[in-house]
mmCIF file of C-alpha atoms and ligand atoms in Angstrom:
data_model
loop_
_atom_site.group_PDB
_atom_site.id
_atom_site.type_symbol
_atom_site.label_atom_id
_atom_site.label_comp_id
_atom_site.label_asym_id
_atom_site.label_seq_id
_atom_site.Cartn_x
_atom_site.Cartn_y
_atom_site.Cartn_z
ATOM 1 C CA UNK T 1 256.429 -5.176 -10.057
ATOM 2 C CA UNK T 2 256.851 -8.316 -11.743
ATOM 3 C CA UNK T 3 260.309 -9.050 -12.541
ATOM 4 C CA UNK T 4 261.233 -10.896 -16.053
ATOM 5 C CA UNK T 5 263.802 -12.957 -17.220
ATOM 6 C CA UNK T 6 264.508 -11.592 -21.175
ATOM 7 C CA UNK T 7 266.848 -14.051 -23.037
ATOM 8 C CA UNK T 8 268.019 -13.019 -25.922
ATOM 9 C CA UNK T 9 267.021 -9.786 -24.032
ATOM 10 C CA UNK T 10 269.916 -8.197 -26.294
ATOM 11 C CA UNK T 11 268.642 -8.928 -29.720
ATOM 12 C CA UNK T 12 266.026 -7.474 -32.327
ATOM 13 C CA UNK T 13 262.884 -7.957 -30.576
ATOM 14 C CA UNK T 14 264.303 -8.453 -27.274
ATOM 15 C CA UNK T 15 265.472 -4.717 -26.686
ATOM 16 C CA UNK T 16 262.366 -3.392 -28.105
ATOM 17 C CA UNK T 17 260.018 -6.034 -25.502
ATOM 18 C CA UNK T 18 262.331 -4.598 -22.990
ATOM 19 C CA UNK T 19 261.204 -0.628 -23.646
ATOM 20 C CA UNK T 20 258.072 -2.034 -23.631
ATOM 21 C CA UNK T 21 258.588 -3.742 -20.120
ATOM 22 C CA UNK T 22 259.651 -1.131 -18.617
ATOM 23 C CA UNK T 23 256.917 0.956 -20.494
ATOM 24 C CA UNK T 24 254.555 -1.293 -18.234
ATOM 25 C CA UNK T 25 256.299 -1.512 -14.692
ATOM 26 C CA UNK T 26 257.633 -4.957 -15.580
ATOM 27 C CA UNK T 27 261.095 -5.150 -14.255
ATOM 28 C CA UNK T 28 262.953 -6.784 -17.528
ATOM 29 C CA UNK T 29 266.377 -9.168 -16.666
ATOM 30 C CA UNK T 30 268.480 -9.803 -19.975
ATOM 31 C CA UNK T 31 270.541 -12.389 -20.723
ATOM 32 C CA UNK T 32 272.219 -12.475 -23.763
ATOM 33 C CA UNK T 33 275.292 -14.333 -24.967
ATOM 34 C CA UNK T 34 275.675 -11.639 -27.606
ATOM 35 C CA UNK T 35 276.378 -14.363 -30.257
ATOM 36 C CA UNK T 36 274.052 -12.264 -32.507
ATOM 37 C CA UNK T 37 273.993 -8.891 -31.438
ATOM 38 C CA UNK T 38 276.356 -6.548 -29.992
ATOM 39 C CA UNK T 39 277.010 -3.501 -27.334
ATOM 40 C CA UNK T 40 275.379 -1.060 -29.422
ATOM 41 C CA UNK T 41 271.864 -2.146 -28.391
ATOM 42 C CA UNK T 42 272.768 -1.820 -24.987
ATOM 43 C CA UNK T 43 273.973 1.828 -25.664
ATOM 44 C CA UNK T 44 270.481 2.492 -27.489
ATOM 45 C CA UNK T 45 268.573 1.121 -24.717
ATOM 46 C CA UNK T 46 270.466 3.456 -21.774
ATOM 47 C CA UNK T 47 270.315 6.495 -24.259
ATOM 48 C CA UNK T 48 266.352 5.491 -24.421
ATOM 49 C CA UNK T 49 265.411 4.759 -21.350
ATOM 50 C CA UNK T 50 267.836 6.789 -19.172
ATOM 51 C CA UNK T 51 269.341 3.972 -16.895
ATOM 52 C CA UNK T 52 271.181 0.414 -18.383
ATOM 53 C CA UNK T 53 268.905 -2.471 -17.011
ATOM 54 C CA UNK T 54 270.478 -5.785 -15.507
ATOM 55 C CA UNK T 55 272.320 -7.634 -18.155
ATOM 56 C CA UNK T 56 273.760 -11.502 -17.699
ATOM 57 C CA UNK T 57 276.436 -12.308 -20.620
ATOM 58 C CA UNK T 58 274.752 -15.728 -20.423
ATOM 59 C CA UNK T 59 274.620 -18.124 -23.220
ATOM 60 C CA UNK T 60 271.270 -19.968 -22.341
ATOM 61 C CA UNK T 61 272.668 -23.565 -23.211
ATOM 62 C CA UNK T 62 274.912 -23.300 -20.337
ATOM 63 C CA UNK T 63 272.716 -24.972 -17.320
ATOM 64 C CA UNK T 64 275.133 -23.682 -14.595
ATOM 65 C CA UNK T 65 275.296 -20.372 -16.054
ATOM 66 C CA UNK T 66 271.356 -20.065 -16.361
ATOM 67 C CA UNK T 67 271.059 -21.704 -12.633
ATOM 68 C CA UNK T 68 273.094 -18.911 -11.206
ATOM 69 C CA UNK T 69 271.069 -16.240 -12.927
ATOM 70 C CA UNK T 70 267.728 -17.612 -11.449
ATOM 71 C CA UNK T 71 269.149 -18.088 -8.115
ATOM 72 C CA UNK T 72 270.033 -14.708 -8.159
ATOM 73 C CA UNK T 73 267.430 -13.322 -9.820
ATOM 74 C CA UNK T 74 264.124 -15.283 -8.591
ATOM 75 C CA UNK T 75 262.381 -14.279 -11.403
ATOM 76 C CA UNK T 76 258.454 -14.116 -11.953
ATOM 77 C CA UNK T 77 258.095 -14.920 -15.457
ATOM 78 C CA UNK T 78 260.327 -15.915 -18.574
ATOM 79 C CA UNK T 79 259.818 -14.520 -22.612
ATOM 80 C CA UNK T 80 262.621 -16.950 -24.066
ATOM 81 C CA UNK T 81 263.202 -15.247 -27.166
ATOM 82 C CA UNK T 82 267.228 -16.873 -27.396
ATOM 83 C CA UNK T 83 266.980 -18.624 -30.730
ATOM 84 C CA UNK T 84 269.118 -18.216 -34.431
ATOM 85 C CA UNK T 85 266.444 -17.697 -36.926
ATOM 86 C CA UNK T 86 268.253 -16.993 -40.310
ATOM 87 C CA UNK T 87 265.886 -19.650 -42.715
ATOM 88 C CA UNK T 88 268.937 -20.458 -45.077
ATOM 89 C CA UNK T 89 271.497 -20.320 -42.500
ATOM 90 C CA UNK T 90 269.896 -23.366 -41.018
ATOM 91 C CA UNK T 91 270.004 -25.239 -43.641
ATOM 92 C CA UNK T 92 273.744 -25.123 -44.174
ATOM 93 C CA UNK T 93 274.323 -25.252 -40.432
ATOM 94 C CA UNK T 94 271.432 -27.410 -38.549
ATOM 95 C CA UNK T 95 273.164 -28.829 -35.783
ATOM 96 C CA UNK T 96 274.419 -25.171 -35.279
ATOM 97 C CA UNK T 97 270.581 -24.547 -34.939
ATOM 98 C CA UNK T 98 268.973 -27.507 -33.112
ATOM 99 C CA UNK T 99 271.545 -27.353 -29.983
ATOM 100 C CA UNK T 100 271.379 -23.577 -30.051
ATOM 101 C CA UNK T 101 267.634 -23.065 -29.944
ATOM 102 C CA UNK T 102 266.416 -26.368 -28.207
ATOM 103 C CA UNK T 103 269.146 -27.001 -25.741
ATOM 104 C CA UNK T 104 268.637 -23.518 -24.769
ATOM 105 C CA UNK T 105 264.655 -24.001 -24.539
ATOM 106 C CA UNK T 106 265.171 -27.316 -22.406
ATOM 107 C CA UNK T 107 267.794 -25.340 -19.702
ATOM 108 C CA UNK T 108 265.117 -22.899 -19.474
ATOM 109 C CA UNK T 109 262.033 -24.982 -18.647
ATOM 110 C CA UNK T 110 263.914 -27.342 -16.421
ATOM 111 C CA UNK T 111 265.312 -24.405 -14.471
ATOM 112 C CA UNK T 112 261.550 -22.618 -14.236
ATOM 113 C CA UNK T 113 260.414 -26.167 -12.950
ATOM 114 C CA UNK T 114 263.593 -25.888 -10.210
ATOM 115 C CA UNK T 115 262.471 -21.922 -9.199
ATOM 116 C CA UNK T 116 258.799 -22.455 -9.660
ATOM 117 C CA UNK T 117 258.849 -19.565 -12.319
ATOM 118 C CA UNK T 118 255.193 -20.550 -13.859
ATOM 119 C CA UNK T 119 254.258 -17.798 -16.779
ATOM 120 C CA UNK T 120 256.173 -18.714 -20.078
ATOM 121 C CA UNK T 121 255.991 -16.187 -22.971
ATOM 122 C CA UNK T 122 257.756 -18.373 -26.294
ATOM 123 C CA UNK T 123 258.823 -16.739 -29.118
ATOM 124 C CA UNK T 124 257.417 -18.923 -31.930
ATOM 125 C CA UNK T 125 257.113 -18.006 -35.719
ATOM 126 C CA UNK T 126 255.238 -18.562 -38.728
ATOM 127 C CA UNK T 127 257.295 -20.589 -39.996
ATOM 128 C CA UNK T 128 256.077 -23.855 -37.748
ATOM 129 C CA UNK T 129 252.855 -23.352 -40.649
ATOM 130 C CA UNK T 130 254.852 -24.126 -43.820
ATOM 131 C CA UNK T 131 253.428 -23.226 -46.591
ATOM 132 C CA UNK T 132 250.010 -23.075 -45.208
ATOM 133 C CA UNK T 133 246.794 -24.914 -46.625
ATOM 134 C CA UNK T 134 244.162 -22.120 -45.934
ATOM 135 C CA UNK T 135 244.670 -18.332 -46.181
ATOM 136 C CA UNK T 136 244.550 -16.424 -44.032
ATOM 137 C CA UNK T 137 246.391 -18.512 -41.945
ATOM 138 C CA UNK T 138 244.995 -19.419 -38.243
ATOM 139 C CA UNK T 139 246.283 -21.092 -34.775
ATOM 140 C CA UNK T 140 244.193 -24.392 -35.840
ATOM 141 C CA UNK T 141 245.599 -24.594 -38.877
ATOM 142 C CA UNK T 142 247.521 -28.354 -38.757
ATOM 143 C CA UNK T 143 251.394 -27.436 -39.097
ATOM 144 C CA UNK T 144 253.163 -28.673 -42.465
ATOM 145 C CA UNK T 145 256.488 -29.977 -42.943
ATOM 146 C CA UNK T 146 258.823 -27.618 -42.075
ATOM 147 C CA UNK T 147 260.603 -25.933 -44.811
ATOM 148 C CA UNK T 148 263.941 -25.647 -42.847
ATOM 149 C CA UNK T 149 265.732 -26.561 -39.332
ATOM 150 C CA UNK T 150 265.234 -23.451 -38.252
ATOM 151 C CA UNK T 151 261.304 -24.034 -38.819
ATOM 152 C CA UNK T 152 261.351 -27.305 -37.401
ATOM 153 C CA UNK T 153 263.360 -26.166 -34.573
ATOM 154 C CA UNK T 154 260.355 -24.033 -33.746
ATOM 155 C CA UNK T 155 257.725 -26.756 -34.591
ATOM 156 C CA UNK T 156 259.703 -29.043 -32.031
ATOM 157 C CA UNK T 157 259.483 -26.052 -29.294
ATOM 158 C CA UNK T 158 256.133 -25.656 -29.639
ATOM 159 C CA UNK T 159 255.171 -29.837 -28.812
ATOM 160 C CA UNK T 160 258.295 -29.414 -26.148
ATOM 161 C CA UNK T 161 255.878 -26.695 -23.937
ATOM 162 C CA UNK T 162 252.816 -28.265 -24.718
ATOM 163 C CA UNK T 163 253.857 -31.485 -23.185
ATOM 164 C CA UNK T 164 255.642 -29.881 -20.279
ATOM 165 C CA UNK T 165 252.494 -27.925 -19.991
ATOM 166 C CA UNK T 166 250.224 -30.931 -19.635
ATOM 167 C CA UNK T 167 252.848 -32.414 -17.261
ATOM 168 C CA UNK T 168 253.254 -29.478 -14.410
ATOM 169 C CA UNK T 169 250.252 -28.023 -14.151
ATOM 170 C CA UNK T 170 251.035 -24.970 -12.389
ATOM 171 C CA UNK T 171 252.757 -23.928 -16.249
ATOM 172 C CA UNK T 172 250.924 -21.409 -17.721
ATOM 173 C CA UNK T 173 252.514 -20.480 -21.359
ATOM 174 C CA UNK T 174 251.611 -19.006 -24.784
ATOM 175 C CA UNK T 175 253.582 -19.869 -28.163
ATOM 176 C CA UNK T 176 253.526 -16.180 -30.149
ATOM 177 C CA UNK T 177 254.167 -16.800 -33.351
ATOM 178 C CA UNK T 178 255.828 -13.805 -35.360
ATOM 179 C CA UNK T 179 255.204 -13.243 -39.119
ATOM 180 C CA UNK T 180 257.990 -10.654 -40.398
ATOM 181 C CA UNK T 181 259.226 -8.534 -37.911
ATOM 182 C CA UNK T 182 260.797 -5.106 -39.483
ATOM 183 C CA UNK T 183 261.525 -1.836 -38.918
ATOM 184 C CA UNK T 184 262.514 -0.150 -35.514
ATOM 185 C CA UNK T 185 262.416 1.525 -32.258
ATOM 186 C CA UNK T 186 261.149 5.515 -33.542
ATOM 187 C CA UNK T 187 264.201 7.088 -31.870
ATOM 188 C CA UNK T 188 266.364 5.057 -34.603
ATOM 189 C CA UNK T 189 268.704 4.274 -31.062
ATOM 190 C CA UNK T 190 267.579 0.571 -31.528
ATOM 191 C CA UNK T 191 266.959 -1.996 -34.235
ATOM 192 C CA UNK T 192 267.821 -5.079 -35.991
ATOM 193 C CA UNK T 193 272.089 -5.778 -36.384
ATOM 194 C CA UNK T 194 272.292 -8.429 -39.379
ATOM 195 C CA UNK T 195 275.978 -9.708 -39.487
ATOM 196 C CA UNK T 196 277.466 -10.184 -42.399
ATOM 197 C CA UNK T 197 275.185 -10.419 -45.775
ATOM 198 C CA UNK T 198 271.273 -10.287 -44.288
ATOM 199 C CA UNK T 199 269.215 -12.739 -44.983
ATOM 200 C CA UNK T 200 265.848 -11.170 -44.350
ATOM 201 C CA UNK T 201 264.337 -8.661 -47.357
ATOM 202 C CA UNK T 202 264.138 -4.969 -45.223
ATOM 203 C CA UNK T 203 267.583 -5.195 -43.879
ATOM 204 C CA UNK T 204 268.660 -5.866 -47.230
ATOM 205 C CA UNK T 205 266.706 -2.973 -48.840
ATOM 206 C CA UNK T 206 267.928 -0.378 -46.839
ATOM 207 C CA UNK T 207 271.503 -1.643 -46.789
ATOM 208 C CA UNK T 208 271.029 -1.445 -50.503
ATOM 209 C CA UNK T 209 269.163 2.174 -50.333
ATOM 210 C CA UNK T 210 272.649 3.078 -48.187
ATOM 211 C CA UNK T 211 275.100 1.681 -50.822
ATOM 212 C CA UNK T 212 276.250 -0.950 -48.620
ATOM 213 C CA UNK T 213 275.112 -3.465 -51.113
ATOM 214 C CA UNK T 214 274.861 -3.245 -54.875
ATOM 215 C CA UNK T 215 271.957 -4.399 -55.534
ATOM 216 C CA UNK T 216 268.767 -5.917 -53.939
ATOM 217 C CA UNK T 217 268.277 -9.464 -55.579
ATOM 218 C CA UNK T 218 264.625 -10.366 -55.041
ATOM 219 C CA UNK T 219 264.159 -14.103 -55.168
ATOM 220 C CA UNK T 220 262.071 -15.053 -57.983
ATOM 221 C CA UNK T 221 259.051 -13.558 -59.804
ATOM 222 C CA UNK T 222 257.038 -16.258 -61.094
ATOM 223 C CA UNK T 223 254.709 -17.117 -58.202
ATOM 224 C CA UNK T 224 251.032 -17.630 -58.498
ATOM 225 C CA UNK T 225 250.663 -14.053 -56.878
ATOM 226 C CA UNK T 226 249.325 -10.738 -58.544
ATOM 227 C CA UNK T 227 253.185 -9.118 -59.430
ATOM 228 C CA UNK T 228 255.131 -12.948 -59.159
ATOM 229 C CA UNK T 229 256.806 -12.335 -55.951
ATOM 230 C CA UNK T 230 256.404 -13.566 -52.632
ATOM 231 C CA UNK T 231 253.913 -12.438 -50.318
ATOM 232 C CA UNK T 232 254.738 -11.767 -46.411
ATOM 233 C CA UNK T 233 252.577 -10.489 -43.530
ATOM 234 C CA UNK T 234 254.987 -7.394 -42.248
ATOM 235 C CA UNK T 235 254.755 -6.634 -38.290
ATOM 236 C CA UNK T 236 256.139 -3.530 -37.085
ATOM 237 C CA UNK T 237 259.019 -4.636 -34.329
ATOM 238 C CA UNK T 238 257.519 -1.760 -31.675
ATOM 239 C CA UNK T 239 253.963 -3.433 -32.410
ATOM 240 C CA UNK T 240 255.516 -7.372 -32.069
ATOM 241 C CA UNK T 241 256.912 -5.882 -28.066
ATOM 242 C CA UNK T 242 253.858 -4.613 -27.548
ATOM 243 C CA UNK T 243 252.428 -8.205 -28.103
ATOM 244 C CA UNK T 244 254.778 -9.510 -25.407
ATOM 245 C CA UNK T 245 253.669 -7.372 -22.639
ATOM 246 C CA UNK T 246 249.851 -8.053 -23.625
ATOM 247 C CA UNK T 247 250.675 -11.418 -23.554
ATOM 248 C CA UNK T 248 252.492 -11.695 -20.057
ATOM 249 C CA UNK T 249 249.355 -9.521 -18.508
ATOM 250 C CA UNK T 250 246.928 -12.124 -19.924
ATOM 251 C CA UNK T 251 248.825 -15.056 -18.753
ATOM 252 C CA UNK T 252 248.688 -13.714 -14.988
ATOM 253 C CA UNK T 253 244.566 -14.562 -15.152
ATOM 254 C CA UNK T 254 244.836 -17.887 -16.719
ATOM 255 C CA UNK T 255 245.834 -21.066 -15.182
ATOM 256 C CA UNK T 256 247.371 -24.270 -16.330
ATOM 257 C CA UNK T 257 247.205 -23.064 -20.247
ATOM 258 C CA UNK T 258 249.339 -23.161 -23.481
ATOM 259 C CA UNK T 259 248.199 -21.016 -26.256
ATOM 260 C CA UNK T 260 249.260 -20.175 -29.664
ATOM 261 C CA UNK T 261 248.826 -17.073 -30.957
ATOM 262 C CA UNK T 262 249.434 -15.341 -34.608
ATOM 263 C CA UNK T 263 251.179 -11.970 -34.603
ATOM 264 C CA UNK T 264 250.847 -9.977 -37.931
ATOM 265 C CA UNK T 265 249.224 -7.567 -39.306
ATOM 266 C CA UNK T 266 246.457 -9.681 -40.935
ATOM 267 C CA UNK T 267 246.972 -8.673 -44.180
ATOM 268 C CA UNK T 268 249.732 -9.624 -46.149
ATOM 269 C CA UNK T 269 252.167 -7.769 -49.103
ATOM 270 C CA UNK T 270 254.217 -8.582 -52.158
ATOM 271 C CA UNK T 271 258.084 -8.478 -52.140
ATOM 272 C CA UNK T 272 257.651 -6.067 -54.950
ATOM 273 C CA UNK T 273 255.018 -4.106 -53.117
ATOM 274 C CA UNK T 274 257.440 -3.726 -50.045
ATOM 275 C CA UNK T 275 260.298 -2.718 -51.970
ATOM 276 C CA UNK T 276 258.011 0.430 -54.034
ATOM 277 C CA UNK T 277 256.379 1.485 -50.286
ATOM 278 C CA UNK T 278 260.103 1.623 -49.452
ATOM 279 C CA UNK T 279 261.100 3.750 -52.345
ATOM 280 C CA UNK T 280 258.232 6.276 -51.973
ATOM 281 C CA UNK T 281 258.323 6.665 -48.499
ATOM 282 C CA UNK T 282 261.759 7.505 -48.201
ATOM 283 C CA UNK T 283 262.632 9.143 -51.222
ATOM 284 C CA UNK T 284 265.825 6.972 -52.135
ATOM 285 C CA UNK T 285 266.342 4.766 -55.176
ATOM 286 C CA UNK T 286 267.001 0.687 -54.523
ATOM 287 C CA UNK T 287 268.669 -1.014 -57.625
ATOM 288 C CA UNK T 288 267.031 -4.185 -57.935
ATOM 289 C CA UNK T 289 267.513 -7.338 -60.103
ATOM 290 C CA UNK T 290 265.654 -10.242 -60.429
ATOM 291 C CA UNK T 291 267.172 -13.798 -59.212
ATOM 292 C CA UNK T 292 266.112 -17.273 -59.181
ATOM 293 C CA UNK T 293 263.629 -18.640 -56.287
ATOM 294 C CA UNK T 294 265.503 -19.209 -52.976
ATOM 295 C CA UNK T 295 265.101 -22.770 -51.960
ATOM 296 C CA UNK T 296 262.583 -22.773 -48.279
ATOM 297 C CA UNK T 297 260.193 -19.855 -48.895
ATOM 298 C CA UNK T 298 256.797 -20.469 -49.021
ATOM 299 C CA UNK T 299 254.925 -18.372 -51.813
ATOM 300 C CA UNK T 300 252.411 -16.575 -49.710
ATOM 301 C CA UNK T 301 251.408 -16.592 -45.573
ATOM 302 C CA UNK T 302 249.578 -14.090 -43.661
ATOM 303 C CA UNK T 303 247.975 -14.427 -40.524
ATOM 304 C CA UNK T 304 244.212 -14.549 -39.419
ATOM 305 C CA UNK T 305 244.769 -12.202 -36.344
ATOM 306 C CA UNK T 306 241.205 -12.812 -34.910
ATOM 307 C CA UNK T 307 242.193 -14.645 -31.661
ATOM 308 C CA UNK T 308 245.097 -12.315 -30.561
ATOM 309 C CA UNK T 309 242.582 -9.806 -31.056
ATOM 310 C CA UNK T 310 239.543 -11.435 -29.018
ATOM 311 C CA UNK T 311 241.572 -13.002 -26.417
ATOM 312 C CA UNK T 312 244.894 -10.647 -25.676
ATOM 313 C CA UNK T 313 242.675 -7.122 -26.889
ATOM 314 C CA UNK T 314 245.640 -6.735 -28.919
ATOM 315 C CA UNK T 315 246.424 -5.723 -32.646
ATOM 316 C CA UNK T 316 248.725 -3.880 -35.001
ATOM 317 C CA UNK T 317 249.036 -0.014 -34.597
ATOM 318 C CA UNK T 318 251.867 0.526 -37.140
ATOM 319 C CA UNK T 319 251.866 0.694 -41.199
ATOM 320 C CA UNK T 320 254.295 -0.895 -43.204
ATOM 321 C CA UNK T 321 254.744 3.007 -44.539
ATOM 322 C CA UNK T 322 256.184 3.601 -41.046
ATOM 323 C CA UNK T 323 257.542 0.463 -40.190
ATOM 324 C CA UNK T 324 259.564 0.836 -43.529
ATOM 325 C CA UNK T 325 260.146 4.516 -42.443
ATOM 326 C CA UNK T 326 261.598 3.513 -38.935
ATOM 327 C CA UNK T 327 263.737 0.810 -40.872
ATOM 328 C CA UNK T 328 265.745 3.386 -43.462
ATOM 329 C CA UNK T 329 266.263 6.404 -39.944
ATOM 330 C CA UNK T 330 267.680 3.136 -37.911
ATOM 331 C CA UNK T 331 270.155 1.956 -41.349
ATOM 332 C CA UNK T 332 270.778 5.890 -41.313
ATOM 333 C CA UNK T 333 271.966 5.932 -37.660
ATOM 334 C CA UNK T 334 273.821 2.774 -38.279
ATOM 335 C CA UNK T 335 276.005 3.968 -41.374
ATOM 336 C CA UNK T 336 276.457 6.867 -39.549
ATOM 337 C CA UNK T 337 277.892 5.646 -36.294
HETATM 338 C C1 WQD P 1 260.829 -12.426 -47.139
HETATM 339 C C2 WQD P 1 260.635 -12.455 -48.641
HETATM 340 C C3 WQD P 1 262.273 -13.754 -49.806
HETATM 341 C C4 WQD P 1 265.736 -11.239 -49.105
HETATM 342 C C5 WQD P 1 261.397 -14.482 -41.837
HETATM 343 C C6 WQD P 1 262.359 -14.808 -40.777
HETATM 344 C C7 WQD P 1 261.895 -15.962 -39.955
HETATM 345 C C8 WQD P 1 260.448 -15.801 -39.534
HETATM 346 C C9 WQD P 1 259.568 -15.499 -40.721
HETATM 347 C C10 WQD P 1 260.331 -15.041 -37.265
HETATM 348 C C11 WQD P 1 260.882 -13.843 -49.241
HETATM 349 C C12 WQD P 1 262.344 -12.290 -50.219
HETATM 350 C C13 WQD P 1 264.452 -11.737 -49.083
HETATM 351 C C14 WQD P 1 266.292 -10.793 -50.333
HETATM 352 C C15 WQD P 1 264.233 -11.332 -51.436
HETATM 353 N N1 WQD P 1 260.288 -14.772 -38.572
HETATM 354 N N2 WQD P 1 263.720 -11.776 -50.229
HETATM 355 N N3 WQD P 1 265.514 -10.858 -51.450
HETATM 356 O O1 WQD P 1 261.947 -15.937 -45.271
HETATM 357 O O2 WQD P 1 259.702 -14.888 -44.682
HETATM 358 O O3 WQD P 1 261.404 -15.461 -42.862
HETATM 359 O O4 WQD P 1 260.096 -14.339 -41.338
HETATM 360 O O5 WQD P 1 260.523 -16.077 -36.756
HETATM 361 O O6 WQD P 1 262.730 -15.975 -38.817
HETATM 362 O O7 WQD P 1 263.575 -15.139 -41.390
HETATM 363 O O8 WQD P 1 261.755 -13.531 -44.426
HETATM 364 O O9 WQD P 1 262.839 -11.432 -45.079
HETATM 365 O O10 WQD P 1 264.071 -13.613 -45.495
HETATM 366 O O11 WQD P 1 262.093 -13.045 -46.888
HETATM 367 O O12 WQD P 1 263.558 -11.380 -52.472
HETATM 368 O O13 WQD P 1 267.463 -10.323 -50.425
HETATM 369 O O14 WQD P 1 261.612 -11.596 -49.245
HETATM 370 O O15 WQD P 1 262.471 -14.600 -50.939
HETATM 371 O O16 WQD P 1 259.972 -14.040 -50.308
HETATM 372 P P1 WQD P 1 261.157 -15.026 -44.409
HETATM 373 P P2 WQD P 1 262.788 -12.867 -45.448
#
């Protein structure tokens, strides 16, 4: 059994690519400095999977931290998910998110280059496209400017592992780039914990749905799409861990590689369209008003899932009805805890 280090094990799609490890007799290792998450996911994962797995309060900047946890832990592979990711947040803070997301990617590949850990699974996003120049969008498509530090923080990642990749050769590693992760683990025991105001849309909806918020502001309506609003490609979080595990199971046949790879759905849906699905599948009301365009979003990306597909026999199992489903039981559980 192949053992992994998780960082950022604690987070969103951390816990749910741990289930999933463990769902596939991978032996998952988190290390979280639970900057962005908190013991409550760590409950949810014992209460799911009947035992608490190994967990290093670890902030991944920290070099001597991180060297203690390999030593200890001789891991086989790493999925480095430790990163901020809040688009508008990094514009107000980006030092905040350059030292935080590439400080903690450089202590991680210089420590995998002191173990000889070789298999690298990176979580990437979307946003390293920009606002892309072909629709659907796919892995060949050149990069744009970033829209944000936090994309450009990504961007930088990605050329950071390619080069490392062409420099040790033994370094076998694949860049997964997420669309919009949403919704949650079925059993509503795990899920995404937005401090403070969310930034992202479905948090916001159901925190809305729950009374929590007044009202859901969506951010503009006069885009060159059918209704005016902003079109996303929406991933199912329980599909996106699934991803992880296919990817760490392909990278044990390859050698010497560094691949990108789009995770989505392949299809992609209005803000407007998300917010009715919402509405009808639950049954609740969302009070909605309509706001000026928030500065950073692209008008419309969804992915071309046809490599992931081909090369990691890998694709989307979940709708948005149930990912959007899942979303409103886990804001349930949360309001009532
Ligand atoms: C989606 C749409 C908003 C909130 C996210 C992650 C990023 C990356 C890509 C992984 C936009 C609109 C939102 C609200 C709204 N994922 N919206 N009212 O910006 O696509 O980025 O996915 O790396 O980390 O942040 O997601 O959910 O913030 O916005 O109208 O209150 O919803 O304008 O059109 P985004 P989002």
């Amino acid at each position: 059994m192949k053992k992994v280090l998780v960082t950022g094990g604690a987070g969103y799609i951390g816990c749910h690519t741990v289930v999933e490890l463990l769902n596939h007799d991978f032996i998952p290792i988190i290390i979280d400095n639970f900057s962005n998450t908190d013991e409550r996911i760590l409950q949810g994962l014992e209460e799911i999977l009947g035992f608490m797995p190994i967990v290093y309060r670890t902030d991944c900047t920290d070099y001597k931290a991180m060297h203690e946890v390999f030593s200890l832990e001789k891991p086989d592979a790493v999925i480095h998910f430790a990163a901020f990711k809040a688009v508008g947040e990094s514009t107000a803070h980006p030092l905040k998110y350059y030292h935080n997301n590439i400080d903690s990617l450089l202590v991680v590949l210089r420590l995998m280059d002191e173990f000889n850990v070789n298999e690298l699974v990176f979580s990437s996003s979307c946003t390293v496209y920009g606002q892309p120049a072909m629709l659907p969008v796919n892995e060949n498509c050149p990069p744009q400017q970033a829209t944000s530090p936090y994309g450009y923080s990504k961007q930088v990642s990605e050329q950071i592992i390619i080069d490392t990749c062409a420099a040790r050769p033994q370094l076998k590693c694949t860049l997964l780039r997420y669309f919009n992760p949403i919704g949650a683990h079925p059993s509503a025991l795990i899920g995404e914990l937005p401090y403070g105001i969310p930034n992202n849309l479905v948090p916001y909806i159901t925190q809305t749905a729950a009374g929590i918020r007044e009202k859901l502001t969506i951010h503009g309506n006069d885009y060159s799409t059918n209704d005016g609003t902003c079109i996303r490609d929406y991933i199912h979080v329980c599909d996106l861990a699934a991803a992880h595990v296919k990817a760490l199971e392909w990278l044990s046949g390859q050698s010497n590689v560094c691949e990108a790879f789009n995770l989505g759905q392949g299809k992609g849906n209005s803000v407007k369209e998300v917010v009715d699905t919402f509405v009808r599948v639950n049954n609740v009301a969302v009070n909605i008003e309509i706001g000026p365009r928030r500065s950073g979003d692209v008008e419309q990306v969804y992915a071309d899932v046809s490599k992931v597909k081909n090369a990691l026999h890998w694709q989307t199992e979940r709708s948005l009805d149930e990912a959007l489903k899942d979303a409103w039981k886990w804001q349930r559980h949360l309001t009532q805890a």
